[in-house]
XYZ file of C-alpha atoms in Angstrom:
482
model
C -22.711 50.620 -29.709
C -20.317 51.809 -26.890
C -17.774 49.356 -25.638
C -19.703 48.414 -21.963
C -22.969 47.970 -24.101
C -21.154 45.600 -26.524
C -19.601 43.836 -23.894
C -22.998 43.307 -21.811
C -24.566 42.276 -25.155
C -22.168 39.615 -26.092
C -22.155 38.152 -22.603
C -25.980 37.960 -22.615
C -25.614 36.223 -25.979
C -22.982 33.555 -24.610
C -25.339 32.939 -21.601
C -28.604 32.307 -24.181
C -26.179 30.306 -26.026
C -24.905 28.033 -23.137
C -28.562 27.702 -21.923
C -29.783 26.645 -24.929
C -27.097 23.993 -25.271
C -27.852 22.991 -21.987
C -31.627 22.551 -23.092
C -30.771 20.534 -25.898
C -28.512 18.245 -23.881
C -31.052 17.576 -21.188
C -33.851 17.127 -23.729
C -32.307 15.334 -26.374
C -28.939 13.791 -25.414
C -29.933 12.743 -21.701
C -33.481 12.437 -22.123
C -33.505 8.500 -22.190
C -31.074 8.566 -19.260
C -33.293 11.192 -17.141
C -36.553 9.470 -18.012
C -35.385 5.900 -16.942
C -33.729 7.270 -13.843
C -35.418 5.234 -10.757
C -35.462 8.700 -8.926
C -37.379 10.411 -11.572
C -40.854 10.295 -10.048
C -42.510 12.785 -12.371
C -42.325 10.097 -14.937
C -43.602 7.722 -12.371
C -46.453 9.856 -11.398
C -47.358 10.048 -15.268
C -47.332 6.275 -15.432
C -50.064 6.294 -12.564
C -52.623 7.749 -14.686
C -52.637 4.644 -16.718
C -53.305 0.899 -15.909
C -49.872 -0.729 -15.468
C -49.926 -4.202 -16.810
C -49.745 -7.594 -14.272
C -47.022 -9.779 -13.519
C -48.442 -13.538 -14.011
C -47.676 -16.538 -12.317
C -49.730 -19.806 -13.208
C -52.607 -17.546 -13.942
C -52.746 -15.458 -11.264
C -51.566 -12.001 -11.107
C -48.564 -11.599 -8.486
C -48.527 -7.934 -9.322
C -51.575 -5.641 -10.513
C -52.570 -2.095 -10.474
C -56.072 -1.426 -8.881
C -58.137 1.858 -9.434
C -58.232 4.258 -6.433
C -60.197 7.368 -5.544
C -56.839 9.665 -4.718
C -54.867 11.826 -7.055
C -52.999 8.804 -8.629
C -55.293 6.834 -10.310
C -54.076 3.560 -10.011
C -52.121 1.536 -6.993
C -49.682 -1.154 -7.616
C -50.513 -4.291 -5.394
C -48.871 -7.484 -4.718
C -51.320 -10.040 -3.517
C -48.621 -12.406 -2.438
C -45.830 -9.737 -1.875
C -43.393 -11.450 0.484
C -43.536 -14.711 -1.418
C -42.517 -13.074 -4.982
C -40.761 -10.014 -3.811
C -37.217 -11.197 -5.025
C -38.466 -11.270 -8.499
C -41.536 -8.955 -8.775
C -39.428 -5.818 -6.842
C -41.422 -2.805 -6.013
C -43.034 0.005 -8.100
C -42.449 2.803 -5.805
C -43.368 6.675 -5.985
C -40.334 7.512 -3.602
C -37.674 4.819 -4.599
C -38.550 4.014 -8.211
C -38.796 0.476 -9.794
C -36.422 -2.693 -9.007
C -36.303 -6.315 -10.368
C -39.128 -7.148 -13.076
C -40.890 -3.936 -12.132
C -37.696 -2.287 -13.860
C -36.585 -4.829 -16.356
C -39.740 -5.125 -17.977
C -40.998 -1.478 -17.238
C -41.639 -0.677 -20.746
C -44.148 -3.693 -21.656
C -45.702 -2.955 -18.117
C -45.976 0.696 -18.601
C -47.225 0.223 -22.325
C -44.435 2.004 -23.764
C -42.725 -0.956 -25.561
C -42.215 -0.647 -29.079
C -44.278 -3.580 -29.872
C -47.389 -1.930 -28.460
C -46.936 0.997 -30.886
C -49.970 0.361 -32.767
C -51.910 -0.338 -29.591
C -50.913 3.413 -28.390
C -51.976 4.835 -31.717
C -55.234 3.006 -31.786
C -55.983 4.237 -28.294
C -55.593 7.929 -29.230
C -58.006 7.236 -31.966
C -60.586 5.643 -29.977
C -60.083 7.404 -26.808
C -59.712 3.963 -24.798
C -57.612 4.273 -22.001
C -53.989 3.294 -22.544
C -52.845 0.438 -20.478
C -49.639 -1.717 -20.242
C -48.863 -5.180 -21.044
C -48.796 -8.245 -18.889
C -45.510 -10.329 -18.154
C -46.290 -13.980 -17.844
C -43.407 -15.825 -15.755
C -42.065 -19.729 -15.957
C -42.498 -20.056 -11.965
C -44.080 -22.891 -10.552
C -46.042 -21.848 -7.555
C -45.824 -24.930 -5.475
C -41.842 -24.802 -6.028
C -41.945 -21.183 -4.866
C -43.877 -21.730 -1.969
C -41.769 -24.753 -0.685
C -38.595 -23.001 -1.464
C -39.589 -19.746 0.658
C -41.084 -22.213 3.464
C -37.983 -24.157 3.555
C -35.680 -20.682 3.396
C -37.763 -19.489 6.898
C -35.795 -18.108 9.484
C -32.275 -18.123 7.674
C -30.568 -16.277 4.894
C -30.260 -17.670 1.728
C -31.543 -18.335 -1.826
C -33.374 -21.047 -3.843
C -33.152 -21.542 -7.682
C -35.013 -24.573 -9.360
C -34.825 -25.133 -13.151
C -36.375 -27.178 -15.805
C -32.859 -28.836 -16.993
C -34.385 -29.469 -20.377
C -35.172 -25.966 -21.145
C -33.855 -23.594 -18.686
C -36.991 -22.190 -17.609
C -36.922 -21.051 -13.872
C -39.547 -22.894 -11.850
C -38.731 -21.180 -8.670
C -36.450 -18.586 -7.269
C -36.501 -17.477 -3.610
C -34.597 -15.125 -1.514
C -34.824 -14.649 2.158
C -34.999 -12.727 4.360
C -38.042 -11.332 2.123
C -40.598 -8.003 2.503
C -43.875 -6.706 1.395
C -43.359 -4.585 -2.091
C -46.847 -3.589 -1.530
C -45.585 -0.958 1.914
C -43.025 0.487 -0.676
C -45.547 0.826 -3.331
C -48.319 2.900 -1.710
C -49.545 6.404 -2.156
C -48.189 7.530 1.166
C -44.431 8.716 0.769
C -44.107 9.135 4.736
C -45.397 5.444 5.158
C -42.953 4.262 2.201
C -39.702 5.968 3.856
C -40.765 4.689 7.161
C -41.047 1.005 6.178
C -37.699 1.285 4.141
C -36.043 2.443 7.127
C -37.415 -0.448 9.250
C -36.420 -3.199 6.716
C -32.902 -1.680 5.840
C -31.716 -1.524 9.418
C -28.194 -2.341 10.330
C -29.142 -5.151 12.368
C -30.461 -7.300 9.790
C -29.531 -8.337 5.949
C -31.137 -6.187 3.342
C -34.503 -8.161 2.119
C -34.280 -6.279 -1.297
C -30.868 -8.343 -2.163
C -31.951 -11.242 -4.349
C -29.625 -13.792 -3.077
C -30.306 -16.329 -5.560
C -28.721 -14.057 -8.285
C -27.297 -10.896 -6.956
C -24.670 -11.993 -5.005
C -22.168 -15.126 -5.391
C -20.330 -17.225 -2.482
C -17.725 -19.880 -2.000
C -19.413 -23.053 -3.402
C -17.474 -25.687 -1.078
C -17.770 -29.167 -2.177
C -20.434 -28.314 -4.879
C -17.108 -27.694 -7.057
C -15.932 -31.397 -6.640
C -18.590 -32.206 -9.229
C -16.794 -29.810 -11.698
C -13.597 -31.600 -10.654
C -15.182 -34.912 -10.896
C -16.322 -33.769 -14.551
C -12.577 -33.041 -15.578
C -11.376 -36.347 -13.926
C -14.170 -38.340 -16.061
C -13.117 -36.238 -18.955
C -9.222 -37.041 -18.460
C -10.285 -41.157 -18.622
C -11.054 -41.695 -14.726
C -13.984 -43.761 -14.093
C -16.448 -43.855 -11.056
C -14.182 -46.756 -9.497
C -11.025 -45.225 -10.306
C -8.921 -45.554 -6.841
C -7.618 -41.871 -5.762
C -5.288 -41.088 -2.839
C -7.299 -39.874 0.257
C -4.917 -38.968 3.011
C -5.973 -38.162 6.546
C -4.062 -34.963 6.238
C -2.926 -33.364 2.907
C 0.036 -30.767 3.252
C -0.567 -28.813 0.427
C 2.762 -28.650 -2.105
C 5.452 -26.456 -1.359
C 3.855 -25.291 1.860
C 3.657 -26.376 5.582
C -0.240 -25.946 5.434
C -2.298 -28.803 6.213
C -5.350 -29.407 4.661
C -7.667 -31.883 6.542
C -11.205 -33.440 5.820
C -14.555 -32.011 7.878
C -14.199 -32.400 11.475
C -10.790 -34.043 10.866
C -12.314 -37.262 9.856
C -10.961 -40.272 7.714
C -12.078 -40.743 4.473
C -10.896 -44.371 4.368
C -8.510 -46.551 6.629
C -6.540 -47.280 3.378
C -5.734 -43.659 2.682
C -7.197 -44.021 -0.825
C -10.490 -44.805 -2.036
C -12.827 -45.038 -5.420
C -13.627 -41.639 -7.067
C -17.403 -42.695 -6.206
C -16.853 -42.870 -2.968
C -14.616 -39.847 -2.451
C -17.648 -37.787 -3.763
C -20.287 -39.641 -1.553
C -18.521 -38.695 1.390
C -17.271 -35.518 0.274
C -13.447 -36.220 0.750
C -11.716 -33.089 1.092
C -8.184 -34.677 0.720
C -9.193 -36.733 -2.066
C -10.315 -33.911 -4.204
C -7.430 -31.435 -3.208
C -4.932 -34.055 -4.410
C -7.338 -34.744 -7.447
C -7.123 -31.205 -8.484
C -3.500 -31.032 -8.143
C -2.817 -34.057 -10.059
C -5.109 -32.826 -12.872
C -3.393 -29.315 -13.171
C -4.902 -25.785 -13.418
C -5.700 -25.892 -17.177
C -8.170 -29.066 -16.761
C -9.985 -27.712 -13.756
C -10.094 -24.361 -15.257
C -11.305 -25.324 -18.354
C -13.999 -27.446 -16.897
C -15.229 -24.886 -14.641
C -15.323 -22.243 -17.375
C -17.144 -24.902 -19.656
C -19.883 -25.107 -17.055
C -20.381 -21.124 -17.390
C -17.891 -19.703 -14.570
C -15.878 -16.694 -15.529
C -18.442 -16.053 -18.429
C -20.158 -12.836 -18.193
C -23.845 -13.701 -17.321
C -26.418 -12.264 -19.458
C -30.014 -10.865 -17.852
C -32.575 -13.448 -17.303
C -33.829 -10.469 -17.523
C -32.752 -9.786 -13.893
C -29.016 -9.065 -13.773
C -27.111 -12.027 -12.268
C -24.025 -11.477 -10.373
C -20.609 -13.234 -12.079
C -19.428 -16.856 -10.942
C -15.823 -17.000 -11.124
C -12.752 -19.487 -10.443
C -10.458 -16.693 -9.244
C -6.597 -16.690 -9.198
C -4.487 -19.744 -8.782
C -1.026 -18.787 -8.138
C 0.359 -22.399 -6.954
C -0.442 -25.891 -6.734
C -1.209 -25.038 -2.990
C -3.881 -22.839 -4.138
C -5.187 -25.475 -6.628
C -5.757 -27.835 -4.096
C -7.834 -25.487 -2.027
C -9.993 -24.183 -5.058
C -10.376 -27.969 -5.935
C -12.692 -28.311 -2.813
C -14.482 -25.013 -3.684
C -12.652 -22.463 -1.216
C -10.035 -20.064 -1.676
C -11.056 -17.719 -4.748
C -14.048 -19.699 -6.119
C -17.451 -18.076 -6.062
C -20.808 -19.179 -7.439
C -24.365 -17.632 -7.401
C -27.180 -19.935 -6.536
C -28.389 -19.855 -10.161
C -24.856 -20.690 -11.226
C -25.177 -24.043 -8.865
C -28.538 -24.977 -10.284
C -27.010 -24.664 -13.991
C -24.437 -26.975 -13.099
C -26.907 -29.773 -11.670
C -29.413 -29.037 -14.667
C -26.502 -29.719 -17.039
C -25.663 -33.067 -15.448
C -29.222 -33.659 -15.943
C -29.393 -32.712 -19.327
C -26.960 -35.039 -20.626
C -24.197 -32.369 -20.574
C -26.004 -29.731 -22.430
C -26.697 -26.365 -20.510
C -29.726 -24.227 -21.279
C -30.080 -20.639 -20.954
C -32.121 -19.788 -17.976
C -35.106 -17.439 -18.540
C -37.484 -16.153 -16.055
C -40.247 -14.766 -18.519
C -42.142 -17.164 -20.558
C -44.466 -14.544 -22.441
C -45.212 -10.964 -22.816
C -48.823 -10.072 -23.465
C -50.507 -6.942 -25.075
C -53.370 -5.265 -22.967
C -55.527 -7.542 -25.252
C -53.866 -10.548 -23.866
C -52.360 -11.503 -27.610
C -48.763 -12.832 -27.400
C -45.997 -10.310 -28.700
C -43.214 -12.350 -27.298
C -42.781 -16.007 -26.697
C -39.570 -17.350 -25.241
C -37.948 -20.250 -26.978
C -35.526 -22.438 -24.895
C -31.899 -21.805 -25.907
C -28.950 -23.759 -25.752
C -25.677 -22.166 -24.113
C -23.045 -24.865 -24.481
C -22.370 -28.218 -23.940
C -19.686 -28.484 -21.143
C -19.193 -32.620 -21.007
C -20.653 -35.581 -22.962
C -23.419 -37.567 -22.174
C -21.525 -40.404 -21.130
C -19.626 -38.313 -18.691
C -22.890 -36.790 -17.815
C -24.386 -40.535 -16.927
C -20.971 -41.091 -14.790
C -21.670 -37.901 -12.860
C -25.163 -39.020 -12.210
C -24.249 -42.287 -10.895
C -22.002 -40.710 -8.595
C -24.230 -37.987 -7.273
C -27.016 -40.475 -6.770
C -24.559 -42.277 -4.857
C -24.298 -38.729 -2.600
C -27.965 -38.788 -1.710
C -28.468 -42.691 -1.564
C -25.804 -43.389 1.038
C -23.662 -40.287 1.479
C -23.604 -36.828 2.679
C -27.261 -35.918 0.630
C -29.274 -38.424 2.372
C -31.812 -35.533 3.546
C -32.605 -34.782 0.067
C -34.113 -38.494 -0.671
C -37.718 -38.536 -2.141
C -39.583 -41.976 -1.580
C -39.997 -44.004 -4.769
C -37.357 -42.202 -6.962
C -33.668 -41.597 -6.995
C -32.328 -38.066 -6.400
C -28.772 -37.064 -7.445
C -27.117 -34.420 -5.679
C -24.224 -32.804 -3.835
C -23.660 -31.088 -0.632
C -21.398 -28.017 0.199
C -20.207 -26.609 3.296
C -18.126 -23.704 2.539
C -15.936 -21.803 5.280
C -16.113 -18.177 5.266
C -13.462 -16.772 7.789
C -12.800 -18.010 11.613
C -15.411 -17.228 14.057
C -18.051 -16.963 11.145
C -20.664 -19.836 10.717
C -19.963 -21.836 7.507
C -22.190 -21.512 4.503
C -24.290 -24.555 3.540
C -25.364 -25.685 0.049
C -27.259 -28.243 -1.768
C -27.455 -28.881 -5.631
C -29.250 -31.978 -7.097
C -32.021 -33.108 -9.429
C -34.877 -35.715 -9.711
C -35.877 -38.245 -10.930
C -32.381 -39.292 -11.501
C -33.418 -41.534 -14.475
C -35.506 -38.962 -16.240
C -34.857 -35.262 -14.804
C -37.440 -33.066 -14.585
C -36.117 -30.580 -11.995
C -32.615 -29.374 -10.907
C -32.548 -27.242 -7.837
C -29.665 -25.379 -5.789
C -30.135 -24.179 -2.191
C -27.681 -21.984 -0.503
C -27.942 -20.842 3.330
C -25.754 -18.196 4.702
C -23.966 -19.031 7.698
C -25.934 -21.815 8.639
C -23.633 -23.098 10.813
C -24.012 -27.015 10.252
C -23.382 -28.858 6.951
C -24.820 -28.776 3.336
C -26.118 -31.927 4.222
C -28.035 -31.312 7.386
C -29.256 -27.724 6.529
C -29.643 -26.957 2.834
C -30.484 -30.825 1.531
C -33.547 -31.368 3.381
C -34.875 -27.724 1.870
C -34.061 -29.160 -1.589
C -35.686 -32.510 -0.930
C -38.689 -30.703 0.166
C -38.731 -28.137 -3.144
C -38.483 -31.129 -5.310
C -41.021 -33.241 -3.878
C -43.173 -30.052 -3.692
C -42.930 -29.826 -7.689
C -44.037 -33.622 -8.143
C -46.865 -33.446 -6.015
C -47.871 -30.292 -7.937
C -47.514 -32.239 -11.011
C -49.769 -35.389 -9.872
C -46.921 -37.047 -9.023
């Protein structure tokens, strides 16, 4: 073979070798990633040939596949779409899967390893393959009350069973209709996506209960109170409560809300300081306790801890940098770099409600095979014990005072004591404050803990978020026949 032919042959051999290597990389090394990529509509099209499992709440299907007469055999529908959109997400031919449609896709699509025997049986029997069902912990009455309370505002609500960690409600607004993103008309899907993701409004696909974090404001005072109680303070311990606190080594003056006075004597009991949410008292208290005590207690409650999925991914909550006593004073009232998710706030309240034991939150109660047999059952799991039962009892006493005679009056429920804490967090100059409430009821036998966040509500946690929390808890008890 002459030299030119040899070079051509070698070049062709090298190209074929590279082609074979690339095919193997795509088919073997990258196969799982490519298959799981939400943009891979070929896989989605294949899945449309089988009946996808349902997402179920209290016996009702909130996401279900129905037969069609078109090229794709099944259509994903959402009977109460906007009510549960933050949880279900969508199953879209154009945009892929999100939220539970993504997190539990293997079960819903019938591809989970625990359904292997079922798939083999389908091959031999000729039975049409089908996906399994995902049964959630949500309480319809709680979910409906949460979404009704958030109507017209941007925010999120999380409600928990304090004793188990089961998520009773998870709401986020604004919302959208996942059915319109899950149709079989790509043009209509894209048009609806353009409509809901315009620049003039918040993206409704963001689950504001878990996917973002926010300055908690005075909610953080519960954590500082817990640190103080662990250090030997009592609810009736008198602490400084000046009208104006000049932060150490600065000329910065920290004031109370609306420049109000906490007490004419410039000091008050710890329980009274929490009841009226005195900024200067808690800023000074945090400084007196020291950064280590404040940070350790925040971390004990779960801040600065990598949050595991529920199975939806959850954003981190954190304390942030504290470079000086002045920064510590601001941190101690939930400002500066402190950030919490709504879920984390609910977990703080639930921990106090559960005698100081924090349970792992979970959204999925059961996974069912297509024949409705149980393939997985979630057992409650203890995460940590941030505070003693004694401290939890004292915090409960203080939080009951907040609702009974302080900033949280709007969360009261007739016939029972409610424990809670309001929060009003400054964002930046010219932007309305964020509004918070977290609490639980009944105070003497907690059955539900709730956190409410309203972005840029413009008022206070007491007049914006507390009424929503009261409505959610009331709905729960009415639904239980109480």
